[in-house]
Coordinates of C-alpha atoms in Angstrom, one line a residue:
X254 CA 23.9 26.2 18.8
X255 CA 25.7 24.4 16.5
X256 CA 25.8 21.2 18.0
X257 CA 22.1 21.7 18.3
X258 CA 21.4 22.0 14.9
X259 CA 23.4 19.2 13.9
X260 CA 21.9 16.9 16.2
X261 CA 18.6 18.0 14.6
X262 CA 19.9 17.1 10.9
X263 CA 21.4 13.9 12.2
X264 CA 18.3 12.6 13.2
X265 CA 17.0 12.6 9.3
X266 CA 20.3 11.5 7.9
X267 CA 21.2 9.1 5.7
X268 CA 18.5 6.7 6.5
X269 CA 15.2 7.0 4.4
X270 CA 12.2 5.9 5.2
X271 CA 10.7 4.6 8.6
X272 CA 13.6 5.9 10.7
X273 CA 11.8 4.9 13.9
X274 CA 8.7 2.2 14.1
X275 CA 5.6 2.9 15.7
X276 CA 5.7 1.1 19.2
X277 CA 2.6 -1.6 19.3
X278 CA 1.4 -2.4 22.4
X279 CA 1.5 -6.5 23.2
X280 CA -1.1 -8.7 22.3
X281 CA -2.3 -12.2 21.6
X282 CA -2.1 -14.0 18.4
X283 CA -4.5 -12.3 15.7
X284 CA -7.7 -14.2 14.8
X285 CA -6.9 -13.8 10.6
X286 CA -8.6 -16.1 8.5
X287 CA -5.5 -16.8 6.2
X288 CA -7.3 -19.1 3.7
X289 CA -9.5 -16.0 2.8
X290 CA -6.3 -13.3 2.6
X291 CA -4.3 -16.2 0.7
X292 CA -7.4 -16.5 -1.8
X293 CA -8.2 -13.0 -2.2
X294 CA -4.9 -12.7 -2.6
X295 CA -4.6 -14.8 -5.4
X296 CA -7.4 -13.7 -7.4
X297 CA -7.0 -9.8 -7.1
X298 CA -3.3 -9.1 -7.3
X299 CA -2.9 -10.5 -10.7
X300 CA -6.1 -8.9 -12.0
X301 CA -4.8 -5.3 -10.4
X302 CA -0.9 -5.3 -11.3
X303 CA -0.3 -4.2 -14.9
X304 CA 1.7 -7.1 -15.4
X305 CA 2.5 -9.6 -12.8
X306 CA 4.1 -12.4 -14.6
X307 CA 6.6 -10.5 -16.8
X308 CA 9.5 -12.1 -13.9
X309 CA 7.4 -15.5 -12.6
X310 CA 5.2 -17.4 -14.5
X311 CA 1.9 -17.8 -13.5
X312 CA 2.2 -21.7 -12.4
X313 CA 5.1 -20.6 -10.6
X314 CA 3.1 -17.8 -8.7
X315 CA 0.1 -19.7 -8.2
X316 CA 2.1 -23.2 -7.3
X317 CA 4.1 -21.2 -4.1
X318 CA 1.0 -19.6 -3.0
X319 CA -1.0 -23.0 -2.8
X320 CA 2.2 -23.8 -0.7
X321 CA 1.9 -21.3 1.8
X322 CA -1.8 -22.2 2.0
X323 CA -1.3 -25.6 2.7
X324 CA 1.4 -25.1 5.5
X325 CA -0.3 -21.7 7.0
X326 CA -2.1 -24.1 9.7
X327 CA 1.0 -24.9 11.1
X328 CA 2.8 -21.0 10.6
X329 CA 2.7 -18.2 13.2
X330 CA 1.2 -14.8 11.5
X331 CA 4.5 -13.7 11.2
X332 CA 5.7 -16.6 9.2
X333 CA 3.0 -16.2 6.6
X334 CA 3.4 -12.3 6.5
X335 CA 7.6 -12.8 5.5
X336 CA 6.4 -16.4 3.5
X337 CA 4.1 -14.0 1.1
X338 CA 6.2 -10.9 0.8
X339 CA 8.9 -13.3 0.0
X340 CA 6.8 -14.5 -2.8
X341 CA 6.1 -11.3 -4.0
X342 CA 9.4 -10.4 -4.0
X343 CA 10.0 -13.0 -6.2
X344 CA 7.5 -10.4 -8.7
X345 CA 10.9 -8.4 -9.1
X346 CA 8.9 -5.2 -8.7
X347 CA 9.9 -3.1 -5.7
X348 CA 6.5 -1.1 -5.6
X349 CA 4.4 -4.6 -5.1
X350 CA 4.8 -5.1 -1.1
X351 CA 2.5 -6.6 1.2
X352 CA 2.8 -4.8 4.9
X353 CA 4.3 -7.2 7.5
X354 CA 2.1 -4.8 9.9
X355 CA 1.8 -4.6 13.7
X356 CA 3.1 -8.0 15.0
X357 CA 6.6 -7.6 13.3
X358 CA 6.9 -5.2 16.2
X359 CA 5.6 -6.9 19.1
X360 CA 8.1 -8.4 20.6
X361 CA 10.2 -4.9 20.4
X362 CA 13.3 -4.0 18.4
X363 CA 16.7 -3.6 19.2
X364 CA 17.5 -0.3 20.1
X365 CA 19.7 1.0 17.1
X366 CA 19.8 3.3 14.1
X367 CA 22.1 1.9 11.6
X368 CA 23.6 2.9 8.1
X369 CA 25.1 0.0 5.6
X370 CA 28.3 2.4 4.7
X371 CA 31.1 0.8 2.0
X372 CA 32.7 -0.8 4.7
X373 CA 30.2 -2.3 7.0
X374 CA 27.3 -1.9 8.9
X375 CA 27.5 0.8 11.3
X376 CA 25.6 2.0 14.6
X377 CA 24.8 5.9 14.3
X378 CA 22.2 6.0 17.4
X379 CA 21.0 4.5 20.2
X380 CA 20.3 5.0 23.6
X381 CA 22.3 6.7 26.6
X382 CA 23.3 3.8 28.1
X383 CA 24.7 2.2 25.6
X384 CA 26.8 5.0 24.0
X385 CA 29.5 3.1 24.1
X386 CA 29.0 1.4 21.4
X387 CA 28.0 4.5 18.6
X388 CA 30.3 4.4 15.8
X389 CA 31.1 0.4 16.4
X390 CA 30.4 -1.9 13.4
X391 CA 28.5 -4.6 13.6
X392 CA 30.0 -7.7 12.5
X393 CA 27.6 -10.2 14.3
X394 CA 24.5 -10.6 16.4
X395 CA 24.0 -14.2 18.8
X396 CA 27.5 -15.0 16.7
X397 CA 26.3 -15.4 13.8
X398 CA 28.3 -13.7 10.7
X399 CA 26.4 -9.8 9.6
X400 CA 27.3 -11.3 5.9
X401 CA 24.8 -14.7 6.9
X402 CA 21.8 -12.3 8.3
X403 CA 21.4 -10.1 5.4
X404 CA 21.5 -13.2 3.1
X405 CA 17.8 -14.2 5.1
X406 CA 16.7 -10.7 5.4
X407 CA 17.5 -10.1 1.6
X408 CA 14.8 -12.7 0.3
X409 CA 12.0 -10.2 1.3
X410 CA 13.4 -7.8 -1.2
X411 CA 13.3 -8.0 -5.0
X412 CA 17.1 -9.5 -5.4
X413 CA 18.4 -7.7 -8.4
X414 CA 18.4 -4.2 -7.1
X415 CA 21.3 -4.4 -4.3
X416 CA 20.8 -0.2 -3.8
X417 CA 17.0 -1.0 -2.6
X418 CA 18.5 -3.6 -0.3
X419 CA 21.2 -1.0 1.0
X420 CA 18.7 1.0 2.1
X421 CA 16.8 -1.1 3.7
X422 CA 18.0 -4.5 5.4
X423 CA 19.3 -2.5 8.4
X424 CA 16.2 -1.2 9.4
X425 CA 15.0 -5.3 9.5
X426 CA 18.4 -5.9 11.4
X427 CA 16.9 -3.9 14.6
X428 CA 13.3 -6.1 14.4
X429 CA 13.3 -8.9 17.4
X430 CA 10.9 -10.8 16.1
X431 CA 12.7 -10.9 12.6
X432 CA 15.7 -11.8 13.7
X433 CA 13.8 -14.7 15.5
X434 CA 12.0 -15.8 12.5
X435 CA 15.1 -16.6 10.8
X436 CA 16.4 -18.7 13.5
X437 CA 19.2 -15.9 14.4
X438 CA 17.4 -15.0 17.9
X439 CA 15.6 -17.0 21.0
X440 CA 14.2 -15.1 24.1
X441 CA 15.2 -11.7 24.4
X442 CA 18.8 -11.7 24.8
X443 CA 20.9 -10.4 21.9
X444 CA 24.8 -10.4 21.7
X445 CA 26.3 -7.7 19.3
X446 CA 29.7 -8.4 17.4
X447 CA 31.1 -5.4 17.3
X448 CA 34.6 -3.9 16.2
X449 CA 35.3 -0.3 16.7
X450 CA 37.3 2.2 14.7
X451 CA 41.0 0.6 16.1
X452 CA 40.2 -2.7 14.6
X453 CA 39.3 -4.2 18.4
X454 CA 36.6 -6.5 18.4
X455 CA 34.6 -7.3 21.6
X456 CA 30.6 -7.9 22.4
X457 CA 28.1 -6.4 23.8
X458 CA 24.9 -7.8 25.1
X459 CA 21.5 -5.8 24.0
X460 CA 17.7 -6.3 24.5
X461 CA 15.1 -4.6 22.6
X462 CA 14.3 -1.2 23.9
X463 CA 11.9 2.0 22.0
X464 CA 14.2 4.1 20.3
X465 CA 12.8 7.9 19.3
X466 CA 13.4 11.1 19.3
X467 CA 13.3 12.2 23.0
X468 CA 15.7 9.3 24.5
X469 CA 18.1 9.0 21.8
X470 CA 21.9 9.5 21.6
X471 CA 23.4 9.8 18.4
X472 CA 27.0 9.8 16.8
X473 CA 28.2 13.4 16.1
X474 CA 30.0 13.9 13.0
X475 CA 32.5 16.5 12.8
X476 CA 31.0 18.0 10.6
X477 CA 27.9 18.1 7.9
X478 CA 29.0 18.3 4.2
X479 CA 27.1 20.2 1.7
X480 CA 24.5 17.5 0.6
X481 CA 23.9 16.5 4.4
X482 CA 23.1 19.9 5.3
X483 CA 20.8 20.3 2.7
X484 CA 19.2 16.3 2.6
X485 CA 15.8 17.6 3.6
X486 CA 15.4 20.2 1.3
X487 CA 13.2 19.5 -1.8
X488 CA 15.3 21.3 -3.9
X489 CA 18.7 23.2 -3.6
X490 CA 21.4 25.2 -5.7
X491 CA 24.4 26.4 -4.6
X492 CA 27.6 28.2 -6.4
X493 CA 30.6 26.8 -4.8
X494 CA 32.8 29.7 -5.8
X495 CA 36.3 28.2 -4.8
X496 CA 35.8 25.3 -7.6
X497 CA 33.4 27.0 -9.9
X498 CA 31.2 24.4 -9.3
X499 CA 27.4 25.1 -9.3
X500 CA 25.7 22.6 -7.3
X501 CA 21.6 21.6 -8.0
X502 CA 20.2 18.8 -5.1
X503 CA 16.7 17.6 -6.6
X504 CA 15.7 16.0 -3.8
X505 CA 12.3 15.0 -4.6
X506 CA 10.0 14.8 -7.3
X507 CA 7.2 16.7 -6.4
X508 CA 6.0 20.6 -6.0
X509 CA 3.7 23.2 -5.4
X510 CA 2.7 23.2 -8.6
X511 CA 2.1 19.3 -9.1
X512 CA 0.0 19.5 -6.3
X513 CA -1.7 22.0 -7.5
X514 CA -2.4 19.6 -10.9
X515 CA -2.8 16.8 -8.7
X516 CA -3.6 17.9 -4.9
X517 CA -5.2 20.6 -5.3
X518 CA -7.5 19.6 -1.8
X519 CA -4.6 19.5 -0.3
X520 CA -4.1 22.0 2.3
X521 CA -1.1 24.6 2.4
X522 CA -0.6 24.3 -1.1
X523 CA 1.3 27.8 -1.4
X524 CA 3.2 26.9 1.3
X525 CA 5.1 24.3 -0.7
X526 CA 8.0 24.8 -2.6
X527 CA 8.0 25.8 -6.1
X528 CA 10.0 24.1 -8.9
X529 CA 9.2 26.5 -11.4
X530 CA 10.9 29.3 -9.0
X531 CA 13.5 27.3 -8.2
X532 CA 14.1 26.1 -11.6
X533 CA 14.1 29.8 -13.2
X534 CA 17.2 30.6 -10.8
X535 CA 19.4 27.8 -11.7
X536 CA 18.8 28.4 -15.3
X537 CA 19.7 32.0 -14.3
X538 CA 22.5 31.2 -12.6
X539 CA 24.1 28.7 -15.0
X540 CA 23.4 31.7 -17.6
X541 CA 25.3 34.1 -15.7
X542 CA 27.7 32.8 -13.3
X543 CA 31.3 31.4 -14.4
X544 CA 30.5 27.6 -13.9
X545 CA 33.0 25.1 -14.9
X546 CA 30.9 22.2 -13.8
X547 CA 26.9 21.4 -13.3
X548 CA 25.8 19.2 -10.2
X549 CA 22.8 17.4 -10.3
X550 CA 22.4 15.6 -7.5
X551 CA 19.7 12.8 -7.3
X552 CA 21.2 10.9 -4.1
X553 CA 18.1 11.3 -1.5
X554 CA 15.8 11.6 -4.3
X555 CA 12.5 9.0 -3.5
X556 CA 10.9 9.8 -6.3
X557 CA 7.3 11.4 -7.0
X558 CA 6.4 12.6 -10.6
X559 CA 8.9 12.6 -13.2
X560 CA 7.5 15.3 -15.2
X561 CA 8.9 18.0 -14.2
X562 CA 12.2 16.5 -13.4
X563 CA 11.9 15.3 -17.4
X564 CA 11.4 19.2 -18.6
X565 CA 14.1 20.5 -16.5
X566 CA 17.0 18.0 -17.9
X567 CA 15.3 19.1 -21.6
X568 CA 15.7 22.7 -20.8
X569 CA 19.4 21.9 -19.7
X570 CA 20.5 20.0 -22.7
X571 CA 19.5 23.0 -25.1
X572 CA 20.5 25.8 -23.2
X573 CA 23.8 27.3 -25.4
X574 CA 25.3 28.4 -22.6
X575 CA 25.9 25.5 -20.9
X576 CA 29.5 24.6 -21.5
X577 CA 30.4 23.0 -18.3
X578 CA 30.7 19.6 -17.8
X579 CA 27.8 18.0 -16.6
X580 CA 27.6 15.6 -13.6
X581 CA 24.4 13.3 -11.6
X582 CA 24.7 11.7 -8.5
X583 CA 22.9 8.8 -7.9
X584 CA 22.5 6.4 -4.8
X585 CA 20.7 3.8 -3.3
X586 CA 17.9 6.2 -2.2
X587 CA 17.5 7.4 -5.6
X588 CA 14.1 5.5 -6.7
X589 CA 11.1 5.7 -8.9
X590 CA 10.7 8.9 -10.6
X591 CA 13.9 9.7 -9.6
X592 CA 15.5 6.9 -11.6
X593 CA 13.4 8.0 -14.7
X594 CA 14.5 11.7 -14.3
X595 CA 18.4 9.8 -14.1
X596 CA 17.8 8.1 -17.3
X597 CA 16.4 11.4 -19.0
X598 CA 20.3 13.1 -18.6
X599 CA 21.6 9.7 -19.8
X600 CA 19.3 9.5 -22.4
X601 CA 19.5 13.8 -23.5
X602 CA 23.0 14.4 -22.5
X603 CA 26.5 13.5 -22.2
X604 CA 26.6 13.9 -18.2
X605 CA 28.9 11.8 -16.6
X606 CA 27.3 9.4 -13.5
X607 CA 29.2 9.2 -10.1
X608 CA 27.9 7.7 -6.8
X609 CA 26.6 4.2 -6.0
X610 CA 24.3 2.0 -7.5
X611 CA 20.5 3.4 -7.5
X612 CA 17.8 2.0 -5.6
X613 CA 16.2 1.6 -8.7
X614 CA 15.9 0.1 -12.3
X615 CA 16.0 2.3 -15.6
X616 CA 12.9 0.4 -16.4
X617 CA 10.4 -0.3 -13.8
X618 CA 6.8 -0.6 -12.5
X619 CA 5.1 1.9 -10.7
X620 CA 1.8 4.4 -10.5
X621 CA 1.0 2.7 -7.3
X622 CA -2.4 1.7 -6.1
X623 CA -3.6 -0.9 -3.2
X624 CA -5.7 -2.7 -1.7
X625 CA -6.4 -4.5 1.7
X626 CA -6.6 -8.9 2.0
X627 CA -10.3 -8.9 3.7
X628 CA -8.9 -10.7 7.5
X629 CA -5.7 -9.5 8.6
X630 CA -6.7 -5.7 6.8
X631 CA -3.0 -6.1 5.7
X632 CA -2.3 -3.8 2.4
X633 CA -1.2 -4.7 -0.6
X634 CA 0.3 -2.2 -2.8
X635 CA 0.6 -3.1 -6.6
X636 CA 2.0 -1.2 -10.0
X637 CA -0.3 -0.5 -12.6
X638 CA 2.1 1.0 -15.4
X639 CA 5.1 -0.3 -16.6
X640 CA 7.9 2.5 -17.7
X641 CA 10.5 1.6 -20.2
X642 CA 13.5 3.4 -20.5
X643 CA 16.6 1.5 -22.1
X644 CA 15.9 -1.6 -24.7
X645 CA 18.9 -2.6 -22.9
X646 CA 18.3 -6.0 -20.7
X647 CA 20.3 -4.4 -17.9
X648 CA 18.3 -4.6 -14.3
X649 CA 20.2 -1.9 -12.8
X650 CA 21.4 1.8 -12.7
X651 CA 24.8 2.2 -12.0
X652 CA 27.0 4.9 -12.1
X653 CA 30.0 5.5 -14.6
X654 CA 32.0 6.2 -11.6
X655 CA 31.7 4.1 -8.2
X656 CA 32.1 6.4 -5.5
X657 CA 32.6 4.3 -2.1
X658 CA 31.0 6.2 1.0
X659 CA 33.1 5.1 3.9
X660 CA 32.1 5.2 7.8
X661 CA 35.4 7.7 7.8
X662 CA 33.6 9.7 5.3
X663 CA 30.7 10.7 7.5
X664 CA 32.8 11.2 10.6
X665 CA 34.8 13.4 9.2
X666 CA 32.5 15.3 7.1
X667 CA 33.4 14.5 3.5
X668 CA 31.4 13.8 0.3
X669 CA 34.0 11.0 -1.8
X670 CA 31.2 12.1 -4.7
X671 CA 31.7 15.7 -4.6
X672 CA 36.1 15.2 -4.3
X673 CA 35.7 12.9 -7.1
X674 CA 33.8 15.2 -9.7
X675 CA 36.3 18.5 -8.3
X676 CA 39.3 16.6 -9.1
X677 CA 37.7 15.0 -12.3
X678 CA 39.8 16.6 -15.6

């Protein structure tokens, strides 16, 4: 049924990433040698990364490291984990990360699914017994202010790219043991702020509970727009007849063909897409069809390889018969790869940018490797290329147009983005 098959694309929406964490069974405090991690550390991730002082210097990096070292003896794990991914935060390179890992979920995590829409911090699933409060926006937990908890949680991400934080800082608002850390928890009683969709305010008392697919209850929308129907889609076109709008989602950067070039062990390989099939009809259809305006839409796109994404933006900017005005969507999802393909239409053609601000830079680190701190086993991911787009000093991707995506927005089914670009003259 319909409802059905909304429930099933609800599930995905919107929220990137870990949508639910893998439940860890309890246990006592690890046995990590943190002098050996802290060393190791030390040594290896400034001989791996392809350039980690370009934001700290050096004496800085080294001086807060020798820091943590010095006060780990008196730190839980958990306190060292968020002290060192702060630090690296301070890198300013959203690929470097250190894994909190297992004991960040220990001690459970509230039983929520939230989205950080235009106008607050909203709760699109949770369990049966507390449907009540689906839809509701959060605007405190144990009374202290949403606006105050996001400050903490936002020093484990790199600070300058507010899309990456977006994205997110609400899954961290659901960890216990997080919340804890930064002093906004004791025990396992949690009171929710919450105002609903009249304005009343009220709260509502929440422990942490597993959250997944099976026990779930999730906010129905009326209905799915276009881009949400098609978020998990690796690629889409559609002609939207009515407006004489032609609509291309490029939702990630990767294909069957680049895993053929890259992959090629990897199993079901013809059962991936292909971009070179999917490319040949859009370039067909922008040939033949009456299109007044072009869509790209980069909004969910993680990223992958730019390549391919690089050649397709070329083979739109010399194509005579495009004379339709030419439009990319970007969003805080929109990341790596992604952002490089973004910067290829600024950089190739005269397209107009409408959406929010990307979850990435237009020049960035990336080609990811890691490697694992010898105690805890923790991973350590690190860039070893540095891509360069703009010889502009600007540290962000915005878009020409800021398109607000309201709570209202999704309940009722509308796309502010795509209004704006039908209405744009």
């Amino acid at each position: 049924s319909l409802r059905v098959m909304l429930r099933c694309l609800i599930f995905c929406l919107l929220l990137p990433g870990f949508l639910f964490l893998p439940k860890v069974s309890l246990g006592q405090k690890e046995n990590i040698d943190w002098k050996k991690d802290i060393l190791f550390l030390k040594k290896e991730l400034p001989s791996k990364h392809v350039d980690l002082f370009r934001n700290i210097s050096e004496k800085d990096f080294n001086r807060m490291l020798d820091d943590i070292l010095r006060s780990s003896e008196s730190m839980t794990d958990l306190e060292i984990r968020i002290a060192l991914q702060q630090l690296i935060a301070k890198v300013g390179d959203t690929h470097t990360n250190i894994e909190l890992g297992g004991q960040v979920f220990r001690d459970g995590m509230l039983p929520l699914q939230l989205y950080w829409f235009a106008d607050g911090i909203y709760i699109l699933h949770t369990l049966p017994v507390h449907k009540a409060i689906l839809g509701n926006r959060i605007t405190s937990i144990n009374d202290f202010p949403i606006e105050t908890i996001v400050d903490s949680l936002s020093t484990i991400f790199v600070n300058e790219v507010s899309g990456y934080q977006k994205n997110f800082i609400p899954k961290y608002l659901t960890i216990a043991a997080m919340l804890r850390k930064f002093g906004f928890a004791t025990g396992e009683n949690f009171k929710l702020g919450l105002q609903d969709t009249s304005g009343r305010t009220w709260y509502y008392p929440l422990a942490p509970a597993e959250l997944n697919r099976r026990n779930r209850e999730v906010l129905m929308p009326d209905s799915l727009n276009l881009i949400l129907r098609n978020e998990n889609a690796w690629f889409d076109v559609q002609y939207l007849q009515d407006d004489s709008i032609l609509y291309v989602m490029y939702n990630k950067c990767w294909s069957r063909e680049l895993a053929l070039k890259y992959d090629s062990d990897a199993e079901n390989l013809e059962e991936l897409p292909s971009f070179a099939e999917f490319e040949a009809k859009v370039l067909k259809m922008i040939s033949t069809l009456p299109v007044t305006k072009l869509v790209v839409d980069l909004r969910f796109n993680k990223g992958g390889n730019s390549q391919q994404g690089k050649e397709f933006v070329e083979k739109i900017a010399t194509i005579p018969a495009v004379k339709a005005k030419l439009f990319v969507v970007i969003g805080r999802a929109t990341f790596s790869s992604a952002v490089l393909n973004a910067m290829d239409f600024k950089s190739k053609t005269n397209a107009v940018f409408v959406g929010e601000r990307a979850g990435g830079t237009p020049n960035h680190f990336g080609e990811v490797k890691s490697f694992q701190l010898p105690s805890s086993g923790l991973k350590v991911s690190y860039s070893t290329k540095y891509f360069t787009r703009t010889k502009s000093s600007v540290n962000t991707l915005d878009p020409d147009f800021p398109v607000d995506f309201n709570f209202s927005d999704f309940i009722r089914g509308e796309d502010a983005a795509y209004n704006f670009i039908r209405n744009y003259h």
